[in-house]
Structures are given as C-alpha cells and as structure tokens.
Coordinates of C-alpha atoms and ligand atoms in Angstrom, one line a residue:
M223 CA 2.1 -17.1 -17.5
S224 CA -0.5 -14.5 -16.4
T225 CA 0.9 -12.8 -13.4
V226 CA 0.7 -9.1 -12.6
V227 CA 2.3 -7.2 -9.8
L228 CA 0.5 -3.9 -9.0
I229 CA 2.5 -1.4 -7.0
G230 CA 2.1 2.2 -5.8
A231 CA 4.5 4.4 -7.7
Q232 CA 4.4 7.3 -5.2
W233 CA 3.9 7.6 -1.4
G234 CA 0.9 5.2 -1.1
D235 CA -2.8 6.2 -1.5
E236 CA -2.5 6.3 -5.3
G237 CA -5.9 4.6 -5.7
K238 CA -4.4 1.1 -5.8
G239 CA -7.5 -0.4 -4.2
K240 CA -9.6 0.8 -7.1
V241 CA -7.2 -0.4 -9.8
T242 CA -6.7 -3.7 -7.9
D243 CA -10.5 -4.1 -7.8
F244 CA -10.7 -3.3 -11.5
L245 CA -8.1 -6.0 -12.4
A246 CA -9.4 -8.4 -9.7
E247 CA -12.5 -8.8 -11.8
K248 CA -10.4 -10.6 -14.4
A249 CA -8.0 -12.3 -12.0
D250 CA -8.4 -15.7 -10.5
V251 CA -6.2 -15.0 -7.6
V252 CA -5.4 -11.8 -5.6
V253 CA -2.4 -11.8 -3.3
R254 CA -1.1 -9.3 -0.6
Y255 CA 2.6 -9.6 -0.1
Q256 CA 3.7 -7.0 2.4
G257 CA 2.6 -4.4 5.0
G258 CA -0.3 -4.9 7.3
T259 CA -3.2 -2.9 8.7
N260 CA -1.3 0.3 7.9
A261 CA -2.8 -0.1 4.4
G262 CA -6.4 0.8 3.7
H263 CA -8.5 0.4 0.6
T264 CA -11.8 2.0 0.0
L265 CA -13.9 0.2 -2.6
N266 CA -17.2 1.2 -4.1
V267 CA -19.0 -1.8 -5.4
A268 CA -22.7 -1.6 -6.4
D269 CA -23.5 1.4 -4.2
K270 CA -21.8 -0.2 -1.2
V271 CA -18.6 1.0 0.3
F272 CA -16.0 -1.5 1.7
K273 CA -12.9 -0.6 3.6
L274 CA -10.3 -3.3 3.6
H275 CA -7.0 -3.3 5.5
L276 CA -5.6 -6.9 5.3
I277 CA -7.8 -9.0 3.1
P278 CA -7.1 -8.7 -0.7
S279 CA -9.9 -6.8 -2.5
G280 CA -10.6 -9.8 -4.7
I281 CA -12.7 -11.1 -1.8
L282 CA -15.6 -9.0 -3.0
Y283 CA -15.9 -11.3 -6.1
P284 CA -17.2 -14.8 -5.5
G285 CA -14.8 -17.6 -6.3
K286 CA -11.5 -15.7 -6.4
T287 CA -8.7 -17.1 -4.3
C288 CA -7.4 -14.4 -2.0
V289 CA -4.0 -14.9 -0.4
I290 CA -2.3 -13.1 2.5
G291 CA 1.3 -13.9 1.8
N292 CA 4.2 -14.5 4.2
G293 CA 5.5 -11.0 3.8
V294 CA 2.5 -9.5 5.4
V295 CA 2.5 -8.7 9.1
L296 CA -0.8 -9.9 10.3
D297 CA -2.7 -8.4 13.3
P298 CA -5.0 -11.4 14.2
A299 CA -7.4 -9.2 16.1
A300 CA -7.8 -6.8 13.1
L301 CA -8.0 -9.7 10.6
V302 CA -10.8 -11.5 12.5
K303 CA -12.7 -8.2 12.8
E304 CA -12.4 -7.6 9.1
M305 CA -13.5 -11.2 8.4
V306 CA -16.6 -10.9 10.6
G307 CA -17.4 -7.5 9.0
L308 CA -17.4 -9.1 5.6
Q309 CA -19.4 -12.1 6.6
E310 CA -22.0 -9.9 8.1
R311 CA -22.4 -8.3 4.7
N312 CA -22.7 -11.8 3.1
I313 CA -19.2 -11.9 1.6
D314 CA -18.0 -15.5 1.3
L315 CA -14.6 -16.1 2.8
A316 CA -14.2 -19.7 1.6
Q317 CA -11.4 -18.8 -0.8
L318 CA -9.3 -16.9 1.7
R319 CA -5.8 -18.4 2.3
I320 CA -3.3 -17.2 5.0
S321 CA 0.4 -18.0 4.8
D322 CA 1.6 -20.0 7.8
R323 CA 4.9 -18.1 7.5
A324 CA 3.4 -14.6 7.9
H325 CA 4.4 -12.8 11.1
L326 CA 2.0 -11.7 13.7
V327 CA 1.5 -8.1 14.9
M328 CA 1.2 -8.6 18.7
P329 CA -0.3 -6.2 21.3
Y330 CA 3.1 -5.1 22.4
H331 CA 4.1 -4.1 18.9
K332 CA 1.2 -1.6 18.8
L333 CA 2.2 -0.2 22.1
L334 CA 5.8 0.0 21.1
D335 CA 4.9 1.8 17.8
E336 CA 3.2 4.5 19.9
L337 CA 5.9 4.8 22.5
D338 CA 8.7 4.9 19.9
E339 CA 6.9 7.6 18.0
K340 CA 6.5 9.7 21.2
Q341 CA 10.1 9.2 22.0
R342 CA 11.2 10.4 18.6
K343 CA 9.6 13.8 19.3
E344 CA 10.3 16.2 16.3
G345 CA 12.0 13.3 14.4
K346 CA 8.8 11.3 14.4
I347 CA 8.0 9.3 11.3
G348 CA 4.3 9.8 11.5
T349 CA 3.5 6.0 11.5
T350 CA 0.0 4.7 11.4
L351 CA 0.6 3.3 14.9
R352 CA -0.5 -0.1 13.8
G353 CA 2.6 -1.9 15.2
I354 CA 4.1 -2.4 11.7
G355 CA 7.7 -1.3 12.4
P356 CA 8.0 -3.2 15.7
A357 CA 6.6 -6.3 14.1
Y358 CA 9.1 -6.2 11.2
M359 CA 11.9 -5.4 13.7
D360 CA 11.1 -8.6 15.6
K361 CA 10.9 -10.6 12.3
V362 CA 14.4 -9.4 11.3
N363 CA 15.7 -9.9 14.8
R364 CA 14.4 -13.5 14.7
V365 CA 12.1 -13.1 17.7
G366 CA 8.8 -12.8 15.7
M367 CA 5.7 -14.8 16.3
R368 CA 4.3 -16.4 13.1
V369 CA 0.9 -17.7 12.0
A370 CA 2.2 -21.2 12.2
D371 CA 2.8 -20.7 15.9
L372 CA -0.9 -20.3 16.4
L373 CA -1.6 -23.9 15.4
D374 CA 0.1 -25.5 18.4
E375 CA -0.9 -24.2 21.8
L376 CA 2.1 -25.7 23.6
E377 CA 4.6 -24.3 21.2
L378 CA 2.8 -20.9 21.2
R379 CA 3.0 -20.6 25.0
E380 CA 6.6 -21.7 25.2
K381 CA 7.8 -19.3 22.4
L382 CA 5.7 -16.4 23.6
S383 CA 6.8 -16.9 27.2
A384 CA 10.4 -16.4 26.2
I385 CA 9.7 -13.4 23.9
L386 CA 7.4 -11.7 26.4
E387 CA 10.0 -11.9 29.2
A388 CA 12.3 -9.8 27.1
K389 CA 9.6 -7.5 25.9
N390 CA 8.2 -6.9 29.4
M391 CA 11.7 -6.2 30.7
F392 CA 12.1 -3.5 28.0
L393 CA 8.7 -2.0 28.4
T394 CA 8.8 -1.8 32.2
K395 CA 12.5 -0.7 32.6
V396 CA 12.9 1.6 29.6
Y397 CA 9.4 3.0 29.2
G398 CA 8.0 2.4 32.7
E399 CA 4.9 0.6 31.3
Q400 CA 2.9 -2.2 32.7
P401 CA 4.0 -5.7 31.7
F402 CA 1.8 -7.8 29.3
S403 CA 0.2 -10.9 30.7
L404 CA 1.2 -14.1 29.0
E405 CA -2.1 -15.8 29.9
R406 CA -4.1 -13.0 28.5
I407 CA -2.3 -12.9 25.1
V408 CA -2.4 -16.7 24.9
G409 CA -6.1 -16.8 25.6
E410 CA -6.8 -14.2 22.9
L411 CA -4.5 -15.9 20.4
R412 CA -6.2 -19.3 21.0
Q413 CA -9.6 -17.8 20.1
Y414 CA -8.2 -16.2 16.9
A415 CA -6.4 -19.5 16.1
E416 CA -9.7 -21.4 16.0
I417 CA -11.2 -18.9 13.6
L418 CA -8.2 -18.6 11.4
R419 CA -7.1 -22.3 11.3
P420 CA -9.2 -23.4 8.3
Y421 CA -7.6 -20.6 6.2
I422 CA -4.0 -21.2 7.1
T423 CA -1.7 -23.0 4.6
D424 CA 1.6 -22.9 2.8
T425 CA 0.7 -20.3 0.3
S426 CA 4.0 -20.5 -1.6
V427 CA 3.0 -24.1 -2.6
L428 CA -0.5 -23.0 -3.4
L429 CA 0.7 -20.1 -5.6
E430 CA 3.1 -22.3 -7.5
V431 CA 0.3 -24.7 -8.4
L432 CA -2.0 -21.9 -9.5
I433 CA 0.6 -20.1 -11.6
L434 CA 1.5 -23.4 -13.3
Q435 CA -2.2 -23.9 -14.0
N436 CA -2.0 -20.5 -15.9
K437 CA -4.4 -18.8 -13.5
K438 CA -4.4 -15.1 -13.6
V439 CA -2.6 -13.9 -10.5
L440 CA -2.6 -10.4 -9.2
F441 CA -0.1 -9.4 -6.6
E442 CA -1.3 -6.3 -4.8
G443 CA 1.3 -4.1 -3.3
A444 CA 0.4 -1.9 -0.3
Q445 CA 1.8 1.6 0.4
G446 CA 4.1 2.8 -2.4
T447 CA 7.6 3.0 -3.8
M448 CA 8.6 6.1 -1.9
L449 CA 7.7 4.3 1.4
D450 CA 9.9 1.3 0.5
L451 CA 12.4 0.5 3.2
D452 CA 15.3 0.4 0.7
H453 CA 14.1 2.7 -2.1
G454 CA 11.9 5.2 -0.3
T455 CA 12.7 8.4 1.5
Y456 CA 14.4 6.6 4.4
P457 CA 13.8 6.8 7.4
Y458 CA 10.3 8.3 6.5
V459 CA 9.2 5.0 5.1
T460 CA 7.4 1.9 6.1
S461 CA 9.2 -1.2 7.3
S462 CA 8.6 -3.5 4.3
S463 CA 9.2 -3.7 0.6
P464 CA 6.2 -2.4 -1.3
T465 CA 8.2 -2.4 -4.6
A466 CA 7.8 -5.2 -7.1
G467 CA 10.7 -7.3 -5.8
G468 CA 8.8 -7.6 -2.5
A469 CA 6.2 -9.7 -4.3
C470 CA 8.7 -12.5 -4.6
C471 CA 10.1 -12.5 -1.1
G472 CA 6.6 -11.8 0.3
T473 CA 4.9 -14.7 -1.3
G474 CA 7.6 -17.3 -2.1
I475 CA 7.6 -17.2 -5.9
G476 CA 10.6 -16.7 -8.1
P477 CA 11.2 -13.4 -10.1
L478 CA 10.7 -15.2 -13.5
R479 CA 7.1 -15.9 -12.5
I480 CA 6.2 -12.3 -12.9
K481 CA 5.0 -11.2 -16.3
H482 CA 3.9 -7.5 -15.9
V483 CA 4.4 -4.8 -13.3
V484 CA 1.9 -2.0 -13.2
G485 CA 2.6 1.2 -11.3
V486 CA -0.3 3.2 -10.0
A487 CA 0.2 6.9 -9.8
K488 CA -2.2 9.8 -9.1
A489 CA -2.4 12.6 -11.6
Y490 CA -0.8 14.6 -8.9
T491 CA 1.1 13.6 -5.7
T492 CA 0.1 13.2 -2.1
R493 CA 1.8 11.9 1.0
V494 CA 0.7 11.3 4.6
G495 CA 3.2 11.4 7.5
D496 CA 6.4 13.4 7.7
G497 CA 9.4 13.5 5.4
P498 CA 10.7 15.4 2.3
F499 CA 8.2 16.1 -0.6
P500 CA 9.9 18.3 -3.3
S501 CA 6.8 19.0 -5.4
E502 CA 4.6 19.8 -2.4
I503 CA 2.2 22.7 -2.7
T504 CA 0.4 24.5 0.1
G505 CA -2.3 27.2 0.3
A506 CA -5.5 27.5 -1.8
M507 CA -4.4 25.2 -4.6
A508 CA -3.5 22.4 -2.2
E509 CA -6.8 22.9 -0.3
R510 CA -8.7 22.7 -3.5
I511 CA -7.1 19.4 -4.6
R512 CA -7.4 18.0 -1.1
E513 CA -11.1 18.7 -1.0
I514 CA -12.0 17.6 -4.5
G515 CA -9.8 14.5 -4.3
R516 CA -11.0 13.8 -0.7
E517 CA -7.4 13.4 0.3
Y518 CA -7.7 12.1 3.8
G519 CA -6.1 8.9 5.0
T520 CA -8.3 5.7 4.9
T521 CA -6.6 4.3 7.9
T522 CA -6.0 7.3 10.1
G523 CA -8.2 10.1 8.6
R524 CA -5.2 12.4 8.5
P525 CA -5.2 15.2 5.8
R526 CA -2.8 14.3 3.1
R527 CA -0.1 16.7 1.9
I528 CA -0.5 17.7 -1.7
G529 CA 1.9 18.3 -4.6
W530 CA 2.1 18.4 -8.4
L531 CA 2.9 15.3 -10.3
D532 CA 6.6 14.4 -9.7
I533 CA 8.3 12.8 -12.7
V534 CA 11.6 12.4 -10.8
V535 CA 9.7 10.2 -8.3
L536 CA 7.9 8.3 -11.0
R537 CA 11.2 7.8 -13.0
H538 CA 12.6 6.3 -9.8
A539 CA 9.5 4.1 -9.5
C540 CA 9.8 2.9 -13.1
R541 CA 13.4 1.9 -12.5
V542 CA 13.2 0.1 -9.1
N543 CA 10.0 -1.7 -10.0
G544 CA 10.7 -2.4 -13.7
L545 CA 7.3 -1.0 -14.7
S546 CA 5.6 -2.4 -17.8
F547 CA 2.6 0.0 -17.5
L548 CA 1.3 2.9 -15.6
A549 CA -2.2 3.3 -14.3
L550 CA -3.1 7.0 -13.7
T551 CA -5.8 7.7 -11.2
L552 CA -7.8 10.8 -10.1
L553 CA -7.3 12.7 -13.3
D554 CA -10.8 14.2 -12.9
V555 CA -9.6 16.0 -9.7
L556 CA -7.4 18.4 -11.8
A557 CA -10.4 19.7 -13.9
G558 CA -11.1 23.4 -13.8
L559 CA -7.5 24.5 -13.5
E560 CA -6.1 27.0 -16.0
T561 CA -2.8 25.2 -16.1
V562 CA -1.4 22.0 -14.5
K563 CA 2.2 21.5 -13.5
I564 CA 4.6 18.6 -13.8
C565 CA 7.8 18.5 -11.9
T566 CA 10.3 17.2 -14.4
G567 CA 13.5 17.6 -12.4
Y568 CA 15.1 19.0 -9.2
R569 CA 17.5 21.8 -8.8
L570 CA 20.0 21.0 -6.0
R571 CA 22.5 23.7 -5.1
G572 CA 22.2 25.2 -8.6
E573 CA 22.6 21.8 -10.4
L574 CA 19.8 20.2 -12.3
I575 CA 19.3 16.5 -11.2
A576 CA 17.1 13.8 -12.7
H577 CA 17.2 11.2 -9.9
V578 CA 16.0 11.1 -6.3
P579 CA 19.1 11.7 -4.0
A580 CA 19.6 9.2 -1.2
S581 CA 20.5 11.9 1.4
L582 CA 17.4 13.2 3.1
H583 CA 19.1 16.6 3.6
A584 CA 19.8 16.8 -0.1
L585 CA 16.2 15.8 -1.0
D586 CA 14.9 18.4 1.4
S587 CA 17.0 21.0 -0.3
C588 CA 15.8 20.1 -3.8
E589 CA 13.8 22.7 -5.6
P590 CA 11.3 21.4 -8.1
V591 CA 11.6 22.4 -11.8
F592 CA 8.1 22.6 -13.3
E593 CA 6.8 22.3 -16.8
E594 CA 3.4 24.0 -17.1
L595 CA 0.7 22.6 -19.4
P596 CA -2.7 23.9 -20.3
G597 CA -5.5 22.6 -18.1
W598 CA -9.0 21.6 -19.0
Q599 CA -12.4 22.9 -17.7
E600 CA -14.6 19.9 -18.5
D601 CA -15.7 17.4 -15.9
L602 CA -14.1 14.1 -17.0
S603 CA -16.0 11.8 -14.6
G604 CA -18.8 11.1 -17.0
V605 CA -16.8 10.8 -20.3
E606 CA -17.1 7.3 -21.6
Q607 CA -13.9 6.9 -23.7
F608 CA -10.4 8.3 -23.3
E609 CA -10.5 9.4 -26.9
D610 CA -13.4 11.8 -26.0
F611 CA -11.4 13.5 -23.2
P612 CA -10.5 17.2 -23.9
E613 CA -7.3 17.4 -26.0
T614 CA -5.5 19.1 -23.1
A615 CA -6.3 16.3 -20.7
K616 CA -5.1 13.7 -23.3
A617 CA -2.0 15.7 -23.9
Y618 CA -1.3 15.7 -20.1
V619 CA -1.5 11.9 -20.0
R620 CA 0.6 11.5 -23.1
R621 CA 3.2 13.9 -21.8
I622 CA 3.6 11.7 -18.7
A623 CA 4.0 8.5 -20.7
R624 CA 6.6 10.2 -22.9
L625 CA 8.6 11.6 -20.0
L626 CA 8.7 8.2 -18.4
G627 CA 9.0 6.0 -21.5
V628 CA 6.2 3.7 -20.1
P629 CA 2.8 3.3 -21.6
V630 CA -0.3 4.4 -19.6
A631 CA -2.6 1.4 -19.6
L632 CA -5.4 2.7 -17.4
V633 CA -6.8 6.2 -16.6
S634 CA -9.3 6.5 -13.9
V635 CA -11.7 9.5 -13.4
G636 CA -13.9 8.4 -10.5
P637 CA -14.5 5.7 -7.9
E638 CA -16.9 3.6 -10.0
R639 CA -15.6 0.7 -12.1
L640 CA -16.9 2.2 -15.4
Q641 CA -14.9 5.3 -14.7
T642 CA -11.6 3.4 -15.5
K643 CA -10.6 3.8 -19.1
V644 CA -8.5 1.0 -20.7
L645 CA -5.8 2.2 -23.1
H646 CA -3.9 -1.2 -23.0
E647 CA -5.2 -4.6 -21.8
I648 CA -3.2 -5.8 -18.9
F649 CA -4.5 -9.4 -18.2
Ligands
LIG16 P1 4.0 2.6 9.2 O1 3.9 1.8 8.0 O2 2.7 2.6 10.1 O3 5.2 2.2 10.0 O4 4.2 4.1 8.8 C1 5.4 4.6 8.2 C2 5.1 5.6 7.1 O5 4.4 5.0 6.1 C3 4.3 6.8 7.6 O6 4.7 8.0 6.9 C4 2.9 6.4 7.2 O7 2.0 7.5 7.0 C5 3.2 5.8 5.8 N1 2.2 4.8 5.4 C6 2.0 3.5 5.9 N2 1.0 2.9 5.3 C7 0.5 3.8 4.4 C8 -0.5 3.7 3.4 O8 -1.2 2.7 3.2 N3 -0.7 4.8 2.6 C9 0.1 5.9 2.8 N4 1.0 6.0 3.7 C10 1.3 5.0 4.5

C-alpha cells in the first residue's frame, strides 16, 4: 500500500500546499478530505503562481487523479470559478473527481457565517466567512444539501424548498434579513450542476480500486491540528477534522489503508484568527518574521500572528495524528537571528506541563518555557543539500526531531520545488 496522509501540525498555513505539491509529483492520486474554500494554497510552478482553494494541487500535473472527498464542504460557485480559472491557464481537469456525498456550501451559509460572527462580538472566532461552520452545522443537523442533490432537479427543488423555508424564517425573524429566493438558488445550482456533472462520482469506490491497484495516494489535509474540531483550541477552531483520522471519514476508506502520516510544521508558529497562542511573540521580532515569511493569509489576506516553534503543540500533533514523519517548512525565514527559541513546555500556575490543556482559560494562562539555541547568519535558500546547511541550522532541525521522537523527512527553505531537501523518502 502506498498511501500518505499529509496534515498541518500547527494552526494551518504550515506550507502544506508546497509539500503536497512536492509529494504530488510522485503520487498518482491526490485527495482533499475536509474543509472548503477556507483553505488556500499558493503554488509556484515554473514561474507561474497558482492559488487553489478546493481543487487538490495535484491538478497541476497532467494525468493525476484529483479527488474532492465527501468530507469537504463544497461551494459550487467557488469550485466552478476555480475550474474555469485553471482551464483558462490550460490546466486539464479531465482527472478531477467530486464525491456525490460532499455537502454543499449554500449562499445562506455564507450570510449566516457573517451574521453569526457579528453577533459573537468580542467572542468572535475570526472565521474566513466562507460559510464553513454553517455548512457543517447543517450536515450534522441532517438538513444539508449534497452534491448528489444537484443531479436531479425535481429532488433538488423539493429538498431545498423545505430547507429554505426554515432558513428564511430564521434569517428574517432572528436577523431581520431578506429571505432567499428558491427560484434564484435553483437556477444557479442547475447551471453549476451541468458543469460539475461529468466529474461527480462515488469517490469511496474509486479510491478503493486505486488503493488496491497500489497507486500512490496522497490525502491532503487542509487547516491544521490546532484547528481540529475535537483536538484544536475549541471553540477557536474550524468545523471539520483536519487531523489524520478525518481522512478516513472524509473519503470513505478504512484506517488500515493508511501507510504514513506526515505532519507539516513551520520552523516557527503562526495563527490567523483569534484564540490562545502560548508561544506568540509581538513587536520587532514578530514583524521581522512576518515580513520575511510573508505571513499574510492566502484566503483573507489577514496578517498572521507569529510565535516561536511550540513543541507542546507539535507533541500534541504527533499523538493525535500518529505522525510517521515531520516536514519542516520556512526554515530559511529564521536566518540572521542571533538565537532561535523553542517552546518546550508550559508553566501553568507554577506547574510545568507538557500537554495542551483542554480548558481555553488554562491554555490562555500558560506561560511558555523556552530553550534558546544559537542561530545562523547564512541564507539557506540557495543551499543544495541539507548536509551543507550551517551546523547551527542542522542542530535546530535535529533538536526538534529529538524532542518529538519523530524523524524529519523534508526541510523546505523556499517556494521552489528544488528548495525542498529530502532527508527520508516518503513515497
Ligand atoms: P472557518 O474555518 O472559516 O470557520 O474559520 C475558523 C478558524 O479557522 C478561524 O480562526 C480561521 O482563521 C481558521 N482557518 C480556517 N481555515 C484556515 C486555513 O486554511 N489556514 C489557517 N487558518 C484557517
């Protein structure tokens, strides 16, 4: 079996797009299993920049099967826009497959995301406003619209009519908004349905066949472990399961079908949106890292919050995902610093703790315990081999692996494919 799940080990934005793209070159199949257009990958391929939100990055290679699994919440308007954008740049979509069980992000979900955030005031989550939470809420509440519903207009109209009645009642009575028109939404969905129809299938059946044919399958997680609905810093999380287990539920494969789990982590930490962040730094050092690392959200453009590498968070990620390997990104950004810090534990009310506490209040009260290592002055971006990195940079990477007990398989020092150094082969 040749299957790899790739997950974000921190708060998202770890550079998964780049690592996915690197592994996708070897993979036969690339699969998205959760999230929606809240995710955003920027890919640099042959001096072209691609920004993808829903379509797996394998699409940039001819002949790779790219699957949008059932666990994804799919905004048909955004998907069609992304597809047209790729076609205009001569990217072939023939191998794209969309699960008939994926739930749809509807126009009222996007409005509700915005209204709910406004209503939360100071307690806002800082969502991407892409309708993700409300779409997953409807899925769990069993009133979601699914991709399969697009394929039969009569059924679509009947189902949506009942759902919309309740939604409109809520929107008009609670929020004082205008009701959505059934005809308008049905009209739009019919157009999208005709474009998407050729790509829609039972992707669980397809994946089973491909895995049994020993194809190399890469499951690409969006967001990150600390944004996981169960294992993240709840309620400052997304509404899906970005952790490795999500790959099973979100695609319809069994856990024994997964061979390796790779966690992607930045050489430091960032987070967008609100919520606790124990190793956060502010001031000139944060500014410096933000500017050099271009730490602004791909989806929303928001400046990311910056922190030192947090081993407590990564230890948590190693455990809840069962990591086989770590891929360390953006190591080049830390060049030029006299020393670099690693948060190895938290101090909570005078007591040293090694694990992420469940209580938000406790996490907020945690003070980071730092270990300080010598930095390196050399620019790493042009160095060909990991062995040729300055000793202090290599020591930093090795220290991380030792603290976590997980080997570092990839180290990336820039956006280009050649800037990813392979320490262990993954596929
Ligand atoms: P939502 O997923 O739009 O509901 O947002 C919930 C939280 O997850 C917010 O803090 C977002 O900033 C964060 N989030 C969602 N998607 C991403 C991502 O792709 N990268 C980083 N943070 C994200």
